[in-house]
PDB file of C-alpha atoms in Angstrom:
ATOM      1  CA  UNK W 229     211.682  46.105  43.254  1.00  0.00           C
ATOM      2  CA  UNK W 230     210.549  49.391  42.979  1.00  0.00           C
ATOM      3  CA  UNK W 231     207.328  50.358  45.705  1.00  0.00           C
ATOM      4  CA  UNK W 232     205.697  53.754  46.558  1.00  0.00           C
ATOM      5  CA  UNK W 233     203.606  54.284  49.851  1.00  0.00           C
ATOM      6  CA  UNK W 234     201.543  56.974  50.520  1.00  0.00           C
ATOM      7  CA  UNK W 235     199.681  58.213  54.010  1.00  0.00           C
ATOM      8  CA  UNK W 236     196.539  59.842  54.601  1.00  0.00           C
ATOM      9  CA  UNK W 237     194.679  61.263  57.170  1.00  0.00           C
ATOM     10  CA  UNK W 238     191.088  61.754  56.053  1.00  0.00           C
ATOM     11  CA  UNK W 239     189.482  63.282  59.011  1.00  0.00           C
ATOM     12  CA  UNK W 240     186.531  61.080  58.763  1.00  0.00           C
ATOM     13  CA  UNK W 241     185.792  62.035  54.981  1.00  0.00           C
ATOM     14  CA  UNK W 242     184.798  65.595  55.992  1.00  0.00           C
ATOM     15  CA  UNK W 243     186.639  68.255  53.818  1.00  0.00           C
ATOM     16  CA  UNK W 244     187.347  72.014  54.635  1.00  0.00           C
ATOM     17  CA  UNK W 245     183.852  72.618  53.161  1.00  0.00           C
ATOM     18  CA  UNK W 246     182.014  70.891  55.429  1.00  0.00           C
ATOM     19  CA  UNK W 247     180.662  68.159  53.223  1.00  0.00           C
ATOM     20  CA  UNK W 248     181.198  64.516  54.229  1.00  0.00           C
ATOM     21  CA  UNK W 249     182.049  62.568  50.764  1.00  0.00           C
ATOM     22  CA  UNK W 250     183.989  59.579  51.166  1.00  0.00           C
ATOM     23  CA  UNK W 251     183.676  59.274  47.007  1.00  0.00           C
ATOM     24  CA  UNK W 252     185.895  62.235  46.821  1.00  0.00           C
ATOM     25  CA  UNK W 253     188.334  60.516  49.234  1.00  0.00           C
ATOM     26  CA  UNK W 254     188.297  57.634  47.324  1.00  0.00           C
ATOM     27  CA  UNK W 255     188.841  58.933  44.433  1.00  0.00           C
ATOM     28  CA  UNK W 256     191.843  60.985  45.567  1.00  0.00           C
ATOM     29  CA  UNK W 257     193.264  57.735  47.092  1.00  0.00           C
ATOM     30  CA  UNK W 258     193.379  56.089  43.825  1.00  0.00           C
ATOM     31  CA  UNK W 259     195.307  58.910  41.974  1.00  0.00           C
ATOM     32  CA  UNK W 260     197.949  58.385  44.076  1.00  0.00           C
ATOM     33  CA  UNK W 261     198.387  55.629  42.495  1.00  0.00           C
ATOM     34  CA  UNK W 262     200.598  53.496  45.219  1.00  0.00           C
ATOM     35  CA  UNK W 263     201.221  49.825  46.401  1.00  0.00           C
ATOM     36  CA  UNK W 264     200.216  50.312  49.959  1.00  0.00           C
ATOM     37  CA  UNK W 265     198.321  53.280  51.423  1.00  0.00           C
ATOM     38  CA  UNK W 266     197.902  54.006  55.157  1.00  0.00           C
ATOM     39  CA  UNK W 267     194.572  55.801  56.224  1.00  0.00           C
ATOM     40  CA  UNK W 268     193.797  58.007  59.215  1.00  0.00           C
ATOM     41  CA  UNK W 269     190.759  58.677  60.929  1.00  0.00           C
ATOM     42  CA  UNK W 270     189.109  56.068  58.777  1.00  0.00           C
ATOM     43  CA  UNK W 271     186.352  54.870  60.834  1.00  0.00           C
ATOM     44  CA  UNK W 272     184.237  56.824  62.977  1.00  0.00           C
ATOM     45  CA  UNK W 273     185.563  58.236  66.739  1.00  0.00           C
ATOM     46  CA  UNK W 274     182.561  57.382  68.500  1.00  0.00           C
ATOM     47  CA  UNK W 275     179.571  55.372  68.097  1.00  0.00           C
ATOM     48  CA  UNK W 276     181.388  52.070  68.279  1.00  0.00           C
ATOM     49  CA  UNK W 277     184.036  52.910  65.559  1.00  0.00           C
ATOM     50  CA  UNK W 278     181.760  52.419  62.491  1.00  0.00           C
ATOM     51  CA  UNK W 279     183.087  52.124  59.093  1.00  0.00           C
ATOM     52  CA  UNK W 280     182.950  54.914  57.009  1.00  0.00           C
ATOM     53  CA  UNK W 281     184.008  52.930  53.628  1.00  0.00           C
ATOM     54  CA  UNK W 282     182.624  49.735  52.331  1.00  0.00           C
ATOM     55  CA  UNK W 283     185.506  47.336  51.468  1.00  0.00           C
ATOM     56  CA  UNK W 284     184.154  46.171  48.484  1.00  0.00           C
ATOM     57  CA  UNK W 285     183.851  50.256  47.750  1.00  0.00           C
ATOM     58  CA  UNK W 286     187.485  50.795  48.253  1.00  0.00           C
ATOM     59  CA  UNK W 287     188.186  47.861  46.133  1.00  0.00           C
ATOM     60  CA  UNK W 288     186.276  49.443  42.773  1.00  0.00           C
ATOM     61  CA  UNK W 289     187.035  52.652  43.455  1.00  0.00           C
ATOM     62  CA  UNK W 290     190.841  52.514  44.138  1.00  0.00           C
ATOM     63  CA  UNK W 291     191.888  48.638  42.966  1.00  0.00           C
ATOM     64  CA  UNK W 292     193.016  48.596  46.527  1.00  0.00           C
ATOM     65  CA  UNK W 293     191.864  45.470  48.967  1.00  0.00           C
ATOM     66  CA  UNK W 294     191.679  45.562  52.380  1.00  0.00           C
ATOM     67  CA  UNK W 295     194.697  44.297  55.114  1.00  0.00           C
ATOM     68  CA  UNK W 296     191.569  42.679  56.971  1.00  0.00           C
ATOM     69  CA  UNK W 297     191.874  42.591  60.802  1.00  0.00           C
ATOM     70  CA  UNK W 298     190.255  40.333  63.176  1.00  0.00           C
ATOM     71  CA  UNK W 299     188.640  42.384  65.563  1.00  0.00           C
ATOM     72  CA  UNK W 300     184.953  42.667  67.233  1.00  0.00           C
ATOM     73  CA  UNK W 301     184.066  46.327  66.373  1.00  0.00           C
ATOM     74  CA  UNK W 302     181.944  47.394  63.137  1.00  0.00           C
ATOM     75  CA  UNK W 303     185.371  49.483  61.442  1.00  0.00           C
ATOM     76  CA  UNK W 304     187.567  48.308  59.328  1.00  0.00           C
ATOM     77  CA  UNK W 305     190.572  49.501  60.884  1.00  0.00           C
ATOM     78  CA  UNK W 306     192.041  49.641  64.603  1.00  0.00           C
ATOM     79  CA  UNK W 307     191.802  53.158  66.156  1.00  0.00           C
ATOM     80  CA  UNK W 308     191.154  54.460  62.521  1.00  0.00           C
ATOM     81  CA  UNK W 309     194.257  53.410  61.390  1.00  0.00           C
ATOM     82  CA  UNK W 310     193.482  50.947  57.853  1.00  0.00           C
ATOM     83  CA  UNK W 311     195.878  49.834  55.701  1.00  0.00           C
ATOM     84  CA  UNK W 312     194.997  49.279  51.598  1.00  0.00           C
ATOM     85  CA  UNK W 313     197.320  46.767  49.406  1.00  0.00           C
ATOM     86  CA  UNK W 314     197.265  46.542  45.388  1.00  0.00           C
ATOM     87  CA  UNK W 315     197.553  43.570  43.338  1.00  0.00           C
ATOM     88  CA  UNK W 316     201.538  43.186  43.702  1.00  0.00           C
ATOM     89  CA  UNK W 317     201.398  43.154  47.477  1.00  0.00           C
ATOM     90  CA  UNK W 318     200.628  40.193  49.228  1.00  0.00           C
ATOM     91  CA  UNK W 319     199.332  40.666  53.175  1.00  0.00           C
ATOM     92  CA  UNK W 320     200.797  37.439  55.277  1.00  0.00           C
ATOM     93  CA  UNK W 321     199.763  38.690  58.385  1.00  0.00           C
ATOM     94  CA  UNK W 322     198.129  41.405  60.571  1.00  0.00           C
ATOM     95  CA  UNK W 323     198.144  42.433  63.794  1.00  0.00           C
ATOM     96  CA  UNK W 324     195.805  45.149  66.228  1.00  0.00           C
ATOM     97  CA  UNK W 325     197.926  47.236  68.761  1.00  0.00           C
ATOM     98  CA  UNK W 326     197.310  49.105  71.929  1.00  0.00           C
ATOM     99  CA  UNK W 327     199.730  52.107  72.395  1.00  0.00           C
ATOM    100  CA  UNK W 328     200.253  53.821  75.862  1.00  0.00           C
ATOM    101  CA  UNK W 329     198.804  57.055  76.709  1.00  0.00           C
ATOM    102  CA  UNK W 330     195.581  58.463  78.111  1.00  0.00           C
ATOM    103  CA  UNK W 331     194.135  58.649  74.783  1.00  0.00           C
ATOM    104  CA  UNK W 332     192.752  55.499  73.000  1.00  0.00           C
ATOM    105  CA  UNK W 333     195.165  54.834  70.541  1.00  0.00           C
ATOM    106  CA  UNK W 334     196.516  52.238  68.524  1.00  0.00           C
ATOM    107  CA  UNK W 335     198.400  51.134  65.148  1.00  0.00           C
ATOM    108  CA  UNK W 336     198.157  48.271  62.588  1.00  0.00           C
ATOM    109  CA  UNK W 337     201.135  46.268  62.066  1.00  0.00           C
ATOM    110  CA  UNK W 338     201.064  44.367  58.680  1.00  0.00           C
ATOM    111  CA  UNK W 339     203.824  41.745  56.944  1.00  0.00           C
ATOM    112  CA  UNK W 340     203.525  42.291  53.811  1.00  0.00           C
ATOM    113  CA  UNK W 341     205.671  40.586  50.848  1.00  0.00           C
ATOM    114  CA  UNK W 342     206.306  42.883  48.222  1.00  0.00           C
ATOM    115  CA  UNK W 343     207.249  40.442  45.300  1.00  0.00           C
ATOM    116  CA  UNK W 344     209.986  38.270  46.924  1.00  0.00           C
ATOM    117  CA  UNK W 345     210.673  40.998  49.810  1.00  0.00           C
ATOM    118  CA  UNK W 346     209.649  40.724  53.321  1.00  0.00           C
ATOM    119  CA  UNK W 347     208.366  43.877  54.473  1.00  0.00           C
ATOM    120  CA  UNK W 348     207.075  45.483  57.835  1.00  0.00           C
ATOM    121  CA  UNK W 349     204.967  48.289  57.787  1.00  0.00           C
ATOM    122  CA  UNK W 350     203.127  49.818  60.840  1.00  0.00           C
ATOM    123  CA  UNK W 351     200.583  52.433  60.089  1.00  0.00           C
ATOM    124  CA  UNK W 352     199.464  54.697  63.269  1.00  0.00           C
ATOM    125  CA  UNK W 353     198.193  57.882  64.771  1.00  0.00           C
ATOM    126  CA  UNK W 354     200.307  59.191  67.539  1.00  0.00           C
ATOM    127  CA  UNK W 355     198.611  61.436  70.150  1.00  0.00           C
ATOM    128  CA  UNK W 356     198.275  64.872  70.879  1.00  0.00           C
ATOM    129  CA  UNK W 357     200.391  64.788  74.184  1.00  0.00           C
ATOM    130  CA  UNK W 358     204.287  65.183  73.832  1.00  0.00           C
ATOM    131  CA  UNK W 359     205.213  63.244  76.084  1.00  0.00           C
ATOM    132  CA  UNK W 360     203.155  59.714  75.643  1.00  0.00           C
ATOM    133  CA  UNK W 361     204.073  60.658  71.747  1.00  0.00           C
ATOM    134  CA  UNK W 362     207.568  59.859  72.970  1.00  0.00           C
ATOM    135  CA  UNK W 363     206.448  56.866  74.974  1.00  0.00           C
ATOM    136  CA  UNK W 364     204.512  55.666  71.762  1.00  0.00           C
ATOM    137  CA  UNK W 365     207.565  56.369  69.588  1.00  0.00           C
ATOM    138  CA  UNK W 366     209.179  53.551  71.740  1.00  0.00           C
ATOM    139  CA  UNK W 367     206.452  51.130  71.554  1.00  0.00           C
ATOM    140  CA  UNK W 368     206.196  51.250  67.789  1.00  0.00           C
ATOM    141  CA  UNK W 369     210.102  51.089  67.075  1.00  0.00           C
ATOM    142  CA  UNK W 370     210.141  47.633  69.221  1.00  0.00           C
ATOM    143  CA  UNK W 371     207.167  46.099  67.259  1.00  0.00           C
ATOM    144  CA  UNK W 372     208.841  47.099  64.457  1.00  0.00           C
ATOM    145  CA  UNK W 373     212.001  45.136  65.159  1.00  0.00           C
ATOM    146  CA  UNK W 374     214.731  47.041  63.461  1.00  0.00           C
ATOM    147  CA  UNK W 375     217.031  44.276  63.967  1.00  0.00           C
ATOM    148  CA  UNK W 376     215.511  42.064  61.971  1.00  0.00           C
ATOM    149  CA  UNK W 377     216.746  41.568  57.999  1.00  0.00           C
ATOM    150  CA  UNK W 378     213.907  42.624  56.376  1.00  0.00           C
ATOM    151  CA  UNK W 379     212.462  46.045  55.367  1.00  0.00           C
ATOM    152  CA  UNK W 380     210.566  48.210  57.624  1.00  0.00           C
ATOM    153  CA  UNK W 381     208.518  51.199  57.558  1.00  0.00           C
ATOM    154  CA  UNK W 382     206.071  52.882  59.992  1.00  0.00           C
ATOM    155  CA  UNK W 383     204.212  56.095  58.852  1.00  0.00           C
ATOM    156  CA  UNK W 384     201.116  57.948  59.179  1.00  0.00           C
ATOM    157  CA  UNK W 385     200.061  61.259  61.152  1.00  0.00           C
ATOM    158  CA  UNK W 386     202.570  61.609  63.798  1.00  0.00           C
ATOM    159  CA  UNK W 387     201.142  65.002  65.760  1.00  0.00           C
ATOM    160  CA  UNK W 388     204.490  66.479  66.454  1.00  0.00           C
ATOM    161  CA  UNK W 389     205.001  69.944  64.973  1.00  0.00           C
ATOM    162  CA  UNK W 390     208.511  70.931  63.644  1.00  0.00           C
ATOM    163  CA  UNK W 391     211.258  69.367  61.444  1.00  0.00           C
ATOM    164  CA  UNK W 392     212.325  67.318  64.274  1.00  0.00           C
ATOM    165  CA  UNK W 393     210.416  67.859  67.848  1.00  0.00           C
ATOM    166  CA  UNK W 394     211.834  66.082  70.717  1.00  0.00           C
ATOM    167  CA  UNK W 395     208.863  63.566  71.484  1.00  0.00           C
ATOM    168  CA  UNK W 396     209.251  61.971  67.616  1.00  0.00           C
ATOM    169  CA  UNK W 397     213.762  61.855  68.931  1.00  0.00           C
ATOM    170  CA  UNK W 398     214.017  58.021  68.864  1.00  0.00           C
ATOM    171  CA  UNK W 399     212.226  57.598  65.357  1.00  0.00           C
ATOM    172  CA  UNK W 400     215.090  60.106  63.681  1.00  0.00           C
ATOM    173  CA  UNK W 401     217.666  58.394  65.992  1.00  0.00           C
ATOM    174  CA  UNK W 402     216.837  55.030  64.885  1.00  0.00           C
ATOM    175  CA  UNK W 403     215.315  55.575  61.150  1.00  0.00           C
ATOM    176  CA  UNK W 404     215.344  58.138  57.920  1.00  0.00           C
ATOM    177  CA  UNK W 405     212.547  60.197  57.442  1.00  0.00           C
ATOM    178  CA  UNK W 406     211.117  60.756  54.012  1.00  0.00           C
ATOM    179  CA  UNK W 407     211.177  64.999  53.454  1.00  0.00           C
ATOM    180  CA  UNK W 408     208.015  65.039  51.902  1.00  0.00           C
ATOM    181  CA  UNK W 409     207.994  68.412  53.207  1.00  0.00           C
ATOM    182  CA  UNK W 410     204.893  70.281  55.143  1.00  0.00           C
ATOM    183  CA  UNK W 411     201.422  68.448  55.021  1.00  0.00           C
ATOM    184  CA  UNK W 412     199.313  69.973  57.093  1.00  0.00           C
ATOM    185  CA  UNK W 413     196.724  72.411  57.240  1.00  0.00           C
ATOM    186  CA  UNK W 414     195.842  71.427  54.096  1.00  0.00           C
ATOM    187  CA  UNK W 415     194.392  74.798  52.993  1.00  0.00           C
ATOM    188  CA  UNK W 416     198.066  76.650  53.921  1.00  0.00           C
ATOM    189  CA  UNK W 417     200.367  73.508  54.853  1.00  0.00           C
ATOM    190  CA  UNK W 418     202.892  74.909  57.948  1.00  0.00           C
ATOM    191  CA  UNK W 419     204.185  71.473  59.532  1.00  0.00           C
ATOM    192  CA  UNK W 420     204.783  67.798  58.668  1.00  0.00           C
ATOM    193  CA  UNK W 421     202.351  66.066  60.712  1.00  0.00           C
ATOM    194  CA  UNK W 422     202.207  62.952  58.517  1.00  0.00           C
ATOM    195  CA  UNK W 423     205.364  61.419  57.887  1.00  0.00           C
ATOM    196  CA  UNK W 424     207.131  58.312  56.743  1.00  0.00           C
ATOM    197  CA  UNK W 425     209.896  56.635  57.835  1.00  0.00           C
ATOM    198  CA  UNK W 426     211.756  53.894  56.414  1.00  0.00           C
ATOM    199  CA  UNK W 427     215.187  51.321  57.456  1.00  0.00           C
ATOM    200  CA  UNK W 428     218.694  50.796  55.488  1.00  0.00           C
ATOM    201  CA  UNK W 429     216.677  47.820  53.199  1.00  0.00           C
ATOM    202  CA  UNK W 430     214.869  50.655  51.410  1.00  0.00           C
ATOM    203  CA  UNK W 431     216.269  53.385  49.071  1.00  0.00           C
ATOM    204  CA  UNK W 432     214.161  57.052  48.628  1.00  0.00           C
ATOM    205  CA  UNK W 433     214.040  57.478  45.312  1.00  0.00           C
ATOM    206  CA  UNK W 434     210.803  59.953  45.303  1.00  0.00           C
ATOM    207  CA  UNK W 435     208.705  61.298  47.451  1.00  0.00           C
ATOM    208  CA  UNK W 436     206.435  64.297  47.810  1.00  0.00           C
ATOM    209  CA  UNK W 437     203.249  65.838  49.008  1.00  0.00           C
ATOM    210  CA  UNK W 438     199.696  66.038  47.372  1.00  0.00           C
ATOM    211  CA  UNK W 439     198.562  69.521  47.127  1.00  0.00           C
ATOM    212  CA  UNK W 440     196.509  69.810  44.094  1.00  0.00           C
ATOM    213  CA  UNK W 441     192.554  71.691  44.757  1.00  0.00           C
ATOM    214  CA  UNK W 442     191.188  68.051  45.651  1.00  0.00           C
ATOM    215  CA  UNK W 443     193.644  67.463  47.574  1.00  0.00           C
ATOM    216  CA  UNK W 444     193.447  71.213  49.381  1.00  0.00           C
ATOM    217  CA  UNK W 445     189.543  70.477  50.191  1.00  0.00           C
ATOM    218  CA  UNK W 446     188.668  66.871  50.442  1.00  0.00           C
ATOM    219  CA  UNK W 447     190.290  66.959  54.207  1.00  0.00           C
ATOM    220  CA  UNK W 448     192.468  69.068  56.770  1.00  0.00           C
ATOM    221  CA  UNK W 449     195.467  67.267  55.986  1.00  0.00           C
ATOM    222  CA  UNK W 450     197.101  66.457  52.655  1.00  0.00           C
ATOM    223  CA  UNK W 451     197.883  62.894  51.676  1.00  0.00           C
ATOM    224  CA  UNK W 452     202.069  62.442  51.054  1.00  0.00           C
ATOM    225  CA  UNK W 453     203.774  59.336  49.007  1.00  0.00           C
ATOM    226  CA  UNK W 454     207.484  57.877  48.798  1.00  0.00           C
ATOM    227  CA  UNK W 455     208.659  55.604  46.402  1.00  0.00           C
ATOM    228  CA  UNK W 456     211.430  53.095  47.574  1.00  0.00           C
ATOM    229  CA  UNK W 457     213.950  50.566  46.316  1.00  0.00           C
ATOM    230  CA  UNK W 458     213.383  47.369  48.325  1.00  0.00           C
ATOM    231  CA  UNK W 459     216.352  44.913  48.969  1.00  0.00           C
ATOM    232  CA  UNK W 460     217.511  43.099  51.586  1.00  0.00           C
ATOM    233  CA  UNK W 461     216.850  39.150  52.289  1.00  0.00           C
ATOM    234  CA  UNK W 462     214.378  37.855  49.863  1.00  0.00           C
ATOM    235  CA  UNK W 463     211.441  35.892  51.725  1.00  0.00           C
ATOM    236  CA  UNK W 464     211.168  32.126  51.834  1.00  0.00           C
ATOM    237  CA  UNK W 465     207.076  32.121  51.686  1.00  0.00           C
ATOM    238  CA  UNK W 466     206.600  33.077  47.935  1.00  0.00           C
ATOM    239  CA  UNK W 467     203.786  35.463  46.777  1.00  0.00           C
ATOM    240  CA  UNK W 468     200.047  33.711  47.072  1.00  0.00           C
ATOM    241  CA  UNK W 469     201.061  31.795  49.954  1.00  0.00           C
ATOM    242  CA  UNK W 470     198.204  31.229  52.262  1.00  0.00           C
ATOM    243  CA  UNK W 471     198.074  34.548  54.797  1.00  0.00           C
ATOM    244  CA  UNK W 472     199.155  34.015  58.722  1.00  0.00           C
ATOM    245  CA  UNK W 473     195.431  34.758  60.471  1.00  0.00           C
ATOM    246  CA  UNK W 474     195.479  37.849  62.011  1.00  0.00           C
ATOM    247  CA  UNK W 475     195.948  38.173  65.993  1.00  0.00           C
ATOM    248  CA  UNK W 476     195.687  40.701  68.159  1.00  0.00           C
ATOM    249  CA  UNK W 477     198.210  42.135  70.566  1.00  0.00           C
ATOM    250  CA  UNK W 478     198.488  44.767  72.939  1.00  0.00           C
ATOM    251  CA  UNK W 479     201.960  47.228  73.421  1.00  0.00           C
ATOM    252  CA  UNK W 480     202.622  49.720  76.721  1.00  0.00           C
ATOM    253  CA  UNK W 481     201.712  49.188  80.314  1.00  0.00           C
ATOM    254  CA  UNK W 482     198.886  52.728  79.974  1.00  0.00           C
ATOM    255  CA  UNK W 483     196.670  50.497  76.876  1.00  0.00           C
ATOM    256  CA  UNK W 484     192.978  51.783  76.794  1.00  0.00           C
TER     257      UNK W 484
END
């Protein structure tokens, strides 16, 4: 089965001119015209983490639904971080966690089946210090369980500048990175902030980065997409099957 995942930060729906229009970002979203899509910077920072999208918005704008979370604050996501599924995805179970560092951050870790194939993904922000980016990095590659049989990917802005800086070391060590190639500034892209890495169970086939004029002003960063093979063990819960509820869980001793 043939997927394609794409990652976005949005910086809050405020473009390089200024202008906050989550339309536009929805709008971009849906040309990308992928399975699963990881957002960024989703909700608001402050002010209790308010939603900046209505899901039922997403939903007719994009034909994307929601990988709900059970949490007490007004977002839809965890730290920003959302995750959108189409129609051949089905979302089994979600999960809120806490990485170490002195910034608040987090990821959302989602089992997904993609037709008969079980498949991890973890969508997250990584801080802006090196080296609780490495201690992150560690966090994220145990919930990920690389052990296990089934596909895995983690991706979404990962701060570290460079081809392959030292606090991102364990990710290359342990998985392939997609070379989707530079993503951000958006206006003059120098450095792959955003990236996406994947296991064995999943083949690149295609990948790239956005950089058409929508994609240049609707935010800082430009959204990138790969498109995979999936194989591997095929999953005993078919397609439909009633979801796992969500539950929360925290990773790293430094949580806030």
């Amino acid at each position: 089965m043939r997927i394609r995942v794409a990652s976005y930060n949005i910086r809050k729906a405020i473009g390089r001119d200024a202008r906050r229009d989550p339309e536009r970002i929805l709008d971009l979203v849906a040309s990308l015209d992928a399975d699963i899509v990881a957002l960024q910077e989703a909700d608001y920072r402050f002010n209790q983490r308010r939603a900046i999208f209505d899901a039922a918005k997403i939903h007719e704008r994009t034909g994307l639904r929601l990988a709900a979370l059970d949490h007490d604050e007004p977002g839809l996501g965890w730290h920003g971080n959302v995750v959108l599924v189409g129609d051949r995805i089905d979302v089994r179970q979600t999960r809120c966690l806490e990485l170490p560092g002195l910034e608040p951050r987090g990821a959302v870790l989602a089992d997904l089946n993609a037709g008969e194939f079980p498949l991890r993904m973890i969508a997250t922000h990584l801080g802006l210090l090196a080296r609780y980016r490495y201690r992150q990095s560690r966090a994220l590659l145990a919930a990920v369980e690389l052990d296990a049989k089934r596909a895995a990917i983690i991706v979404g802005d990962f701060n570290g500048w460079g081809r392959t800086p030292n606090s991102l070391s364990l990710f290359e060590k342990e998985m392939s990175l997609t070379p989707t190639g530079p993503s951000y500034p958006s206006r003059r892209p120098l450095t792959p902030l955003d990236r996406i890495y994947h296991n064995d169970r999943l083949a690149l086939t295609d990948c790239a980065v956005i950089a058409d004029r929508l994609a240049r002003i609707a935010s800082d960063h430009l959204p990138i997409w790969a498109e995979f093979e999936i194989s591997g063990d095929r999953n005993p819960l078919s397609t439909g099957q009633t979801a796992l509820g969500p539950e929360m869980s925290g990773i790293g001793d430094e949580a806030t």
